[in-house]
PDB file of N, CA and C in Angstrom:
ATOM      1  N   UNK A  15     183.583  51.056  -1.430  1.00 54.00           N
ATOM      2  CA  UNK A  15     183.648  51.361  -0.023  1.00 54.00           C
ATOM      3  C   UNK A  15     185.098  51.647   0.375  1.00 54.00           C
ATOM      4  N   UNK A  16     185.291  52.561   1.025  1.00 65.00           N
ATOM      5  CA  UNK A  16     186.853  52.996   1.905  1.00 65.00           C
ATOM      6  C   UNK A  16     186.828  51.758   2.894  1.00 65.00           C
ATOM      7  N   UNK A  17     188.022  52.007   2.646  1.00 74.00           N
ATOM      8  CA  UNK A  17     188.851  51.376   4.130  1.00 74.00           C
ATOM      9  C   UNK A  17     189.482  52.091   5.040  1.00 74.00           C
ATOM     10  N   UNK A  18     189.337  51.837   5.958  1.00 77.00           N
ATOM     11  CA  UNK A  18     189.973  52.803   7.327  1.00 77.00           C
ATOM     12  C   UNK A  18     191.195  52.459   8.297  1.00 77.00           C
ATOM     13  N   UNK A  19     192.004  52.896   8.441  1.00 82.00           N
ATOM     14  CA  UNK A  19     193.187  52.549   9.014  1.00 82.00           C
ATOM     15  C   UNK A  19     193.502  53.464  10.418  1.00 82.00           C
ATOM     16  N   UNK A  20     193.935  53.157  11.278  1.00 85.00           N
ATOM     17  CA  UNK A  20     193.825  53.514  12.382  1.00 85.00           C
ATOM     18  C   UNK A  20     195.233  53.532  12.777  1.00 85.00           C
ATOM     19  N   UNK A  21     196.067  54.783  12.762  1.00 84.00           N
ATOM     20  CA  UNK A  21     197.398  55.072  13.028  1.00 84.00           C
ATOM     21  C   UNK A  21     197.861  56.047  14.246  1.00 84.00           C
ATOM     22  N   UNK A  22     198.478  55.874  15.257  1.00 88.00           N
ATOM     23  CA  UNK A  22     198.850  56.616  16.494  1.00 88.00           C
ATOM     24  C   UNK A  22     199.960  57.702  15.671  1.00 88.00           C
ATOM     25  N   UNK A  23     199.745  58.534  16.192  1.00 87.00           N
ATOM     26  CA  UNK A  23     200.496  60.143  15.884  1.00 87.00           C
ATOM     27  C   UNK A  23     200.715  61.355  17.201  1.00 87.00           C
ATOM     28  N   UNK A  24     201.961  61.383  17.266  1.00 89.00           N
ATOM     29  CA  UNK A  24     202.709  62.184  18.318  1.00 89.00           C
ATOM     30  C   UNK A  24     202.059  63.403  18.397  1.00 89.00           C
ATOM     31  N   UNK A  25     201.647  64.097  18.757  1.00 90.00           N
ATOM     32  CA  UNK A  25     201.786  65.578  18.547  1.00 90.00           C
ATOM     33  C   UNK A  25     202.684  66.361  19.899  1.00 90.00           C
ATOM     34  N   UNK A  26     203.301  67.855  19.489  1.00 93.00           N
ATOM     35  CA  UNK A  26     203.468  68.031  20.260  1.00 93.00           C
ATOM     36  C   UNK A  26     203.263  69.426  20.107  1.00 93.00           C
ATOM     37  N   UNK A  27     202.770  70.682  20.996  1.00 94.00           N
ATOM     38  CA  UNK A  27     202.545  71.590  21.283  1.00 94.00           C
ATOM     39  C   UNK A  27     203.126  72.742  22.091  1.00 94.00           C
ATOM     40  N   UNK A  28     203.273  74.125  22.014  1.00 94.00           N
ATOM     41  CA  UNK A  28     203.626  74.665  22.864  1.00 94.00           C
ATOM     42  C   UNK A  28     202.987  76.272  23.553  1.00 94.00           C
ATOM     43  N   UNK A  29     202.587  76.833  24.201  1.00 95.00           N
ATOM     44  CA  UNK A  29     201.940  77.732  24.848  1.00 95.00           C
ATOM     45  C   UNK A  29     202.454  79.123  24.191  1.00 95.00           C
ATOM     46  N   UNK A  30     202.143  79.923  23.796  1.00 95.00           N
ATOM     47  CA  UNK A  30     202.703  81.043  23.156  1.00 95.00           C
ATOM     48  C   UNK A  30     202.505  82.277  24.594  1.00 95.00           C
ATOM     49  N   UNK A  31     201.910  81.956  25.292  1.00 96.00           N
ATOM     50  CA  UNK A  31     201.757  82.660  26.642  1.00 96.00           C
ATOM     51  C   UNK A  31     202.843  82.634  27.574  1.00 96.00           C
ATOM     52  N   UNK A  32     203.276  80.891  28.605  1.00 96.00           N
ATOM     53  CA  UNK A  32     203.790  80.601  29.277  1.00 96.00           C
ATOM     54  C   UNK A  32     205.061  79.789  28.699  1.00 96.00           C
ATOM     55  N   UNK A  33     204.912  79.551  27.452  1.00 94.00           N
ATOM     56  CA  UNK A  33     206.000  78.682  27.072  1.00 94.00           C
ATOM     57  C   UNK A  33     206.195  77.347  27.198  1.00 94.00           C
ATOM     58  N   UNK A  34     205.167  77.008  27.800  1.00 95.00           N
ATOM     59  CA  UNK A  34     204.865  75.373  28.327  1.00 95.00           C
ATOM     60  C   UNK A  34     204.883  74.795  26.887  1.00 95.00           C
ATOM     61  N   UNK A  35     205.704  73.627  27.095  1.00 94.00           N
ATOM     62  CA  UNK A  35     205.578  72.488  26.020  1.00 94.00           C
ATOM     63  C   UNK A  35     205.177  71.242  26.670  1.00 94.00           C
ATOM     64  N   UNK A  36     204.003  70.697  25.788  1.00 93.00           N
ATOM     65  CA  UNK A  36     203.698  69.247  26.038  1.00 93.00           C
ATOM     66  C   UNK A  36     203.346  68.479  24.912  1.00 93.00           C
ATOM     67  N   UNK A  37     203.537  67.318  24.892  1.00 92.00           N
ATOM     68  CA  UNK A  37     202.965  66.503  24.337  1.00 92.00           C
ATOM     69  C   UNK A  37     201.944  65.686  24.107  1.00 92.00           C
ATOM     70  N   UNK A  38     200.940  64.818  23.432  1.00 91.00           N
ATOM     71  CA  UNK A  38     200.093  64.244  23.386  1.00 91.00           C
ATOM     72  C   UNK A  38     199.917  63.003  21.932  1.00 91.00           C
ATOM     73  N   UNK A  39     198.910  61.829  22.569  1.00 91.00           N
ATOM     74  CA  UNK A  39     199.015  60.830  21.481  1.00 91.00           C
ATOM     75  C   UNK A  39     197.848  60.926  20.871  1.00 91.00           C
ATOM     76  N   UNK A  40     197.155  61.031  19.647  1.00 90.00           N
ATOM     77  CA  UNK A  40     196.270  60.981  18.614  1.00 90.00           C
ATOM     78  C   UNK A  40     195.991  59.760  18.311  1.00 90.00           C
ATOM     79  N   UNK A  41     194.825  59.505  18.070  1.00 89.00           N
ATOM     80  CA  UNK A  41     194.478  58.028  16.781  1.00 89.00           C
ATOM     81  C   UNK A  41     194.114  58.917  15.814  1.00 89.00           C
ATOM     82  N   UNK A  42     194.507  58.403  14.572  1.00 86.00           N
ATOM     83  CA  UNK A  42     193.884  59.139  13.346  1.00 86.00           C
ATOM     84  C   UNK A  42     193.272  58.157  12.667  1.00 86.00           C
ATOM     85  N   UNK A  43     192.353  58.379  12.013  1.00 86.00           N
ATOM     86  CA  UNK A  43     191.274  57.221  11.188  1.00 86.00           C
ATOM     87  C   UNK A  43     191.818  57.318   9.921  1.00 86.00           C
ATOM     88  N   UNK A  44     192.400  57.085   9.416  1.00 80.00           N
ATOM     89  CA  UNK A  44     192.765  57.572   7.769  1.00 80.00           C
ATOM     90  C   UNK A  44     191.621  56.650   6.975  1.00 80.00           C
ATOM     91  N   UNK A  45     191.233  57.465   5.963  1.00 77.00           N
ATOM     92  CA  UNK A  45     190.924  56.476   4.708  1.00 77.00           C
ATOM     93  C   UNK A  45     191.985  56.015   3.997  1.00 77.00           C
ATOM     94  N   UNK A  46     191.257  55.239   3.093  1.00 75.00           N
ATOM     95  CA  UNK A  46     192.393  54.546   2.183  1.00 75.00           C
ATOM     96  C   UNK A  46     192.653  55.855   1.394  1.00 75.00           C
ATOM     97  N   UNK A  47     192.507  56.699   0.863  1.00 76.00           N
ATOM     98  CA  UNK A  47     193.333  57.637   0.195  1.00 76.00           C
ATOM     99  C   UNK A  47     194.176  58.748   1.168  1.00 76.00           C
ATOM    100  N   UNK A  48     194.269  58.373   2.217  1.00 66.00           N
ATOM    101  CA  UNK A  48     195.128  59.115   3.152  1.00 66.00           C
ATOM    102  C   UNK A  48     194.829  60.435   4.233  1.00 66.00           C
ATOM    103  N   UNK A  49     193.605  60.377   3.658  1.00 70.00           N
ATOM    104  CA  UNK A  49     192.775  61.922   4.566  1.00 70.00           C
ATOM    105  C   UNK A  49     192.487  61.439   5.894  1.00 70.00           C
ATOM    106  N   UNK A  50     192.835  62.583   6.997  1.00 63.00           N
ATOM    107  CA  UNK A  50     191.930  61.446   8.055  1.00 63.00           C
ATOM    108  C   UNK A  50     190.583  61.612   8.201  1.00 63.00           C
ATOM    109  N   UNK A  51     189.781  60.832   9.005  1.00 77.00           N
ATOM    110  CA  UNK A  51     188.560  60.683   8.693  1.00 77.00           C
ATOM    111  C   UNK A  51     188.112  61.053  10.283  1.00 77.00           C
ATOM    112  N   UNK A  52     188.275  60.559  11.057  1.00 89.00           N
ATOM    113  CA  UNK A  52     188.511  60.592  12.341  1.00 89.00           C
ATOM    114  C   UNK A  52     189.490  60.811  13.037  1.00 89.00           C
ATOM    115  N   UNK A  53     189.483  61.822  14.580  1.00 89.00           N
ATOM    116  CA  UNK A  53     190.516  61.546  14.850  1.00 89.00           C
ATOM    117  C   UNK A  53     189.973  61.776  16.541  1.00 89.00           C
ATOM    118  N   UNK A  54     190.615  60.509  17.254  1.00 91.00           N
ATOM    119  CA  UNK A  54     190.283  60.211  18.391  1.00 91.00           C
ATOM    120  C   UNK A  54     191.783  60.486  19.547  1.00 91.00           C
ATOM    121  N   UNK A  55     191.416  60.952  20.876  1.00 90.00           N
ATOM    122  CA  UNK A  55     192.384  61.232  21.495  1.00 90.00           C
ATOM    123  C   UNK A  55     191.998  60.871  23.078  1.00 90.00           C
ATOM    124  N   UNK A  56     192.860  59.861  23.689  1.00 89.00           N
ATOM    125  CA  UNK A  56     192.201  58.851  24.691  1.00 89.00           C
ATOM    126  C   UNK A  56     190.823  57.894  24.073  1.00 89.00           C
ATOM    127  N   UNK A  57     190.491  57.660  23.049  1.00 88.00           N
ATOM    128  CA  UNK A  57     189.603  57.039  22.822  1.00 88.00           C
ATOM    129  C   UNK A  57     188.264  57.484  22.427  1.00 88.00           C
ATOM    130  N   UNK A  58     188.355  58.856  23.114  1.00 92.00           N
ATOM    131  CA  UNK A  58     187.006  60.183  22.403  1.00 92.00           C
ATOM    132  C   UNK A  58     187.392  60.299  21.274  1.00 92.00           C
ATOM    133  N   UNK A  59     186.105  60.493  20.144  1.00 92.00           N
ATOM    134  CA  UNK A  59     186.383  61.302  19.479  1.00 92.00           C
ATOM    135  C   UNK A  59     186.656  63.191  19.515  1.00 92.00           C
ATOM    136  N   UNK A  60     187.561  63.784  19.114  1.00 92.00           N
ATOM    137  CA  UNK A  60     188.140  64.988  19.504  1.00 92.00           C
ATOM    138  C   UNK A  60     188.403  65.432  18.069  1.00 92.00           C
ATOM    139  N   UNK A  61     188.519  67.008  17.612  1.00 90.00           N
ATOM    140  CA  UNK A  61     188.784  67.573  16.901  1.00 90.00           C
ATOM    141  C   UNK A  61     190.351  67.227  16.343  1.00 90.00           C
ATOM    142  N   UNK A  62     191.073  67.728  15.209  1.00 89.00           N
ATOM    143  CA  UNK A  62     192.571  67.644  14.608  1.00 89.00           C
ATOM    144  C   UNK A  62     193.203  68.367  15.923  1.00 89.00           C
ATOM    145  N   UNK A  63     194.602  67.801  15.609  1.00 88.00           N
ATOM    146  CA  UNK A  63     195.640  68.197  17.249  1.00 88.00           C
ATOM    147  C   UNK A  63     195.764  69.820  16.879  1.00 88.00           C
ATOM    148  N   UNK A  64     195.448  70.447  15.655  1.00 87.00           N
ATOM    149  CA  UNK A  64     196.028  71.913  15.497  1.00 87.00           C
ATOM    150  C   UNK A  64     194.791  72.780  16.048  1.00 87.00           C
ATOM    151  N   UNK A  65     193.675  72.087  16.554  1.00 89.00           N
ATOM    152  CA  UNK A  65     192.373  72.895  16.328  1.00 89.00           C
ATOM    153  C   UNK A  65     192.044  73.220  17.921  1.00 89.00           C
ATOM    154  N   UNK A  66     191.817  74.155  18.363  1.00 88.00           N
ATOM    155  CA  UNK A  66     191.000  74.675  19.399  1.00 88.00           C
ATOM    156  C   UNK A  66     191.705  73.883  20.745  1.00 88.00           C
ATOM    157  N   UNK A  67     193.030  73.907  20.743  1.00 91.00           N
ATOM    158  CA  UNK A  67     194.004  73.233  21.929  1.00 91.00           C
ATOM    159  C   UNK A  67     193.946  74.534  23.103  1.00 91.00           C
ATOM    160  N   UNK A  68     194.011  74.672  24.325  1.00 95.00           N
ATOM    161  CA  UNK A  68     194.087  75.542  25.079  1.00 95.00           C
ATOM    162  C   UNK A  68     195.655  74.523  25.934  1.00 95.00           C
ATOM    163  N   UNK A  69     196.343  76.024  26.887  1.00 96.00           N
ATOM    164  CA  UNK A  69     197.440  75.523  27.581  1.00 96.00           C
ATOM    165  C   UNK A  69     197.017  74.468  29.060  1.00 96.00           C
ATOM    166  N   UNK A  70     197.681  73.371  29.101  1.00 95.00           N
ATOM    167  CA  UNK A  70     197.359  72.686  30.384  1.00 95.00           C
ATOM    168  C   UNK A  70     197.851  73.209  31.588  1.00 95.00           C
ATOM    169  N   UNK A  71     199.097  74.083  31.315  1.00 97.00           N
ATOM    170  CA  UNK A  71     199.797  74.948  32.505  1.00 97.00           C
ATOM    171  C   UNK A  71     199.466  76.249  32.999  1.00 97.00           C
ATOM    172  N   UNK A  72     198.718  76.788  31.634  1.00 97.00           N
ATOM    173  CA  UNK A  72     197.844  78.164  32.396  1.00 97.00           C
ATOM    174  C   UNK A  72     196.593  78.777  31.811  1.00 97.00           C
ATOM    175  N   UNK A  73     196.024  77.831  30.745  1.00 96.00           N
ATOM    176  CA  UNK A  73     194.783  77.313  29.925  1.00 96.00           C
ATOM    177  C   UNK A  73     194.601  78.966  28.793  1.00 96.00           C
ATOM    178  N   UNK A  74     195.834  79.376  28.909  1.00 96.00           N
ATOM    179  CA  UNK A  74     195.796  80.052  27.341  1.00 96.00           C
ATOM    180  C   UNK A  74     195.487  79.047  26.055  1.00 96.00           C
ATOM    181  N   UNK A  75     194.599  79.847  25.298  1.00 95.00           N
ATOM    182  CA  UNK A  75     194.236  79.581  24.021  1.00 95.00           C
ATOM    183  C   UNK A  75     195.037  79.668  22.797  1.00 95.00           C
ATOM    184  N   UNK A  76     196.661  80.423  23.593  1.00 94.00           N
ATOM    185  CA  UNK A  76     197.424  81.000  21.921  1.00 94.00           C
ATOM    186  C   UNK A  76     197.977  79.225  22.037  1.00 94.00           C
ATOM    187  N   UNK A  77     198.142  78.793  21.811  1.00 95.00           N
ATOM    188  CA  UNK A  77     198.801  77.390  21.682  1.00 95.00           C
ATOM    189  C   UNK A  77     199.094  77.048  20.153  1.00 95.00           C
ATOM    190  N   UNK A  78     200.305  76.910  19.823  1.00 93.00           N
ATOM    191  CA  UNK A  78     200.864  76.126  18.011  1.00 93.00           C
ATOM    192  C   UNK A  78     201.181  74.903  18.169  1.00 93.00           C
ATOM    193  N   UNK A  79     200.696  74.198  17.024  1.00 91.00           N
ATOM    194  CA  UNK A  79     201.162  72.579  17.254  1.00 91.00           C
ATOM    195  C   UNK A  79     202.853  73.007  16.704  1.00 91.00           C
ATOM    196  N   UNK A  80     203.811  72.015  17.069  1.00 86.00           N
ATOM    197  CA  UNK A  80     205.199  72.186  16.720  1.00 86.00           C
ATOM    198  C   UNK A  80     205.306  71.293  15.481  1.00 86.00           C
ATOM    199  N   UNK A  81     206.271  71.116  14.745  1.00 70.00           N
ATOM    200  CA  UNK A  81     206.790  70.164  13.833  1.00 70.00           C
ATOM    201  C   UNK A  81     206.227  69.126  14.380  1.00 70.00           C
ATOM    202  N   UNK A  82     205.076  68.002  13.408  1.00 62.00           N
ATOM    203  CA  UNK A  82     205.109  67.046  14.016  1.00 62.00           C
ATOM    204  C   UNK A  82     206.203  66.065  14.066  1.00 62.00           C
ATOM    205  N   UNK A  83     206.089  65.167  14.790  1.00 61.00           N
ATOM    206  CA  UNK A  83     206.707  63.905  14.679  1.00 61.00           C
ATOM    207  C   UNK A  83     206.184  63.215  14.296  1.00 61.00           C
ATOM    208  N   UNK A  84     205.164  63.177  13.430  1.00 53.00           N
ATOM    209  CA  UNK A  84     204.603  61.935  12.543  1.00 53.00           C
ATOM    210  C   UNK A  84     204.566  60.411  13.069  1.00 53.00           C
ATOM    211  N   UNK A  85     204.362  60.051  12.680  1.00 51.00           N
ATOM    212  CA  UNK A  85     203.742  58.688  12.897  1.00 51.00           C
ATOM    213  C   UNK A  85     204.571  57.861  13.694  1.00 51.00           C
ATOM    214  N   UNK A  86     204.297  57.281  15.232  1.00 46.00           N
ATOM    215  CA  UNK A  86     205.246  56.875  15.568  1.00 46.00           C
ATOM    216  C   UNK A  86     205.040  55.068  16.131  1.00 46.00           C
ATOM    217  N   UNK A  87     205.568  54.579  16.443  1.00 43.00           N
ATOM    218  CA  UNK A  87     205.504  53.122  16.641  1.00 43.00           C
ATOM    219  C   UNK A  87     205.422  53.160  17.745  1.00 43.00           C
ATOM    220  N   UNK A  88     204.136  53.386  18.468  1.00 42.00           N
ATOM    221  CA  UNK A  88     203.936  53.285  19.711  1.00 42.00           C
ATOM    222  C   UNK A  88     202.400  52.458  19.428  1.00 42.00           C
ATOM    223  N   UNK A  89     202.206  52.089  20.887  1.00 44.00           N
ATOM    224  CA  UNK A  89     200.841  51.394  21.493  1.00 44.00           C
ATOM    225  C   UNK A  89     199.538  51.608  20.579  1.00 44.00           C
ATOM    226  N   UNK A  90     198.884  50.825  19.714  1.00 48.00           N
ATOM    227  CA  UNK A  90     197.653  51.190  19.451  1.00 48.00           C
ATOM    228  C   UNK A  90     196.666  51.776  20.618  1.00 48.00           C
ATOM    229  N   UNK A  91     195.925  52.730  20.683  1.00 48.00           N
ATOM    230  CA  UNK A  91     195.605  53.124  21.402  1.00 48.00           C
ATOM    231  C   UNK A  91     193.771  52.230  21.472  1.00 48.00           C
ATOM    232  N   UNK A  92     193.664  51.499  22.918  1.00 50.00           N
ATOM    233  CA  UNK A  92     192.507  50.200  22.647  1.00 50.00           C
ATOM    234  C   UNK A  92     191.274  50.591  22.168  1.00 50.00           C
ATOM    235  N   UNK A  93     190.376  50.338  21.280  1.00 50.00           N
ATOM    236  CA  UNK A  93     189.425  50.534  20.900  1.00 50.00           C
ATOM    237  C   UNK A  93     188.235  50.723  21.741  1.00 50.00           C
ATOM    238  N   UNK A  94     187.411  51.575  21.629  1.00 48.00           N
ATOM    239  CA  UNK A  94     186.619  52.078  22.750  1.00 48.00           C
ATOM    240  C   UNK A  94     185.059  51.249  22.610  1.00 48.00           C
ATOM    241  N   UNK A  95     184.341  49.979  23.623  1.00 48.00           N
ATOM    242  CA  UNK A  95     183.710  49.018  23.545  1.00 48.00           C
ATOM    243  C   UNK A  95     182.164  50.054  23.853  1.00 48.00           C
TER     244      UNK A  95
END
């Protein structure tokens, strides 16, 4: 049986339209061999941060995730009851 690990991850994004940059926090489910398995955002489950993002400033679709910032030491994000 896997084990699952539950790690917060930065992402950050930017609008190829308007130029808007924002940010956002991920849970990623990793298995024990490092793939993620899940990946939850506010507590939904939600698609990978590179996949099907639209702009929050003028809801263009061209949107690139940037360099992540990988894994960061912030807030577990609370488990959804």
């Amino acid at each position: 049986m896997r084990e699952i690990n539950a790690v917060a991850e930065a992402w950050d994004f930017q609008c190829l339209r308007c130029l808007h940059v924002w940010g956002d926090l991920y849970e990623a489910c990793h298995a024990d061999d490092g793939r993620p398995v899940v990946w939850r955002r506010k507590g939904i489950v939600t698609t990978p941060p590179w996949v099907d993002q639209s702009c929050p400033n003028c809801s263009a679709p061209q949107v690139k995730p940037l360099p992540s910032r990988g894994r960061r030491d912030t807030p577990k994000i609370p488990p959804q009851n």
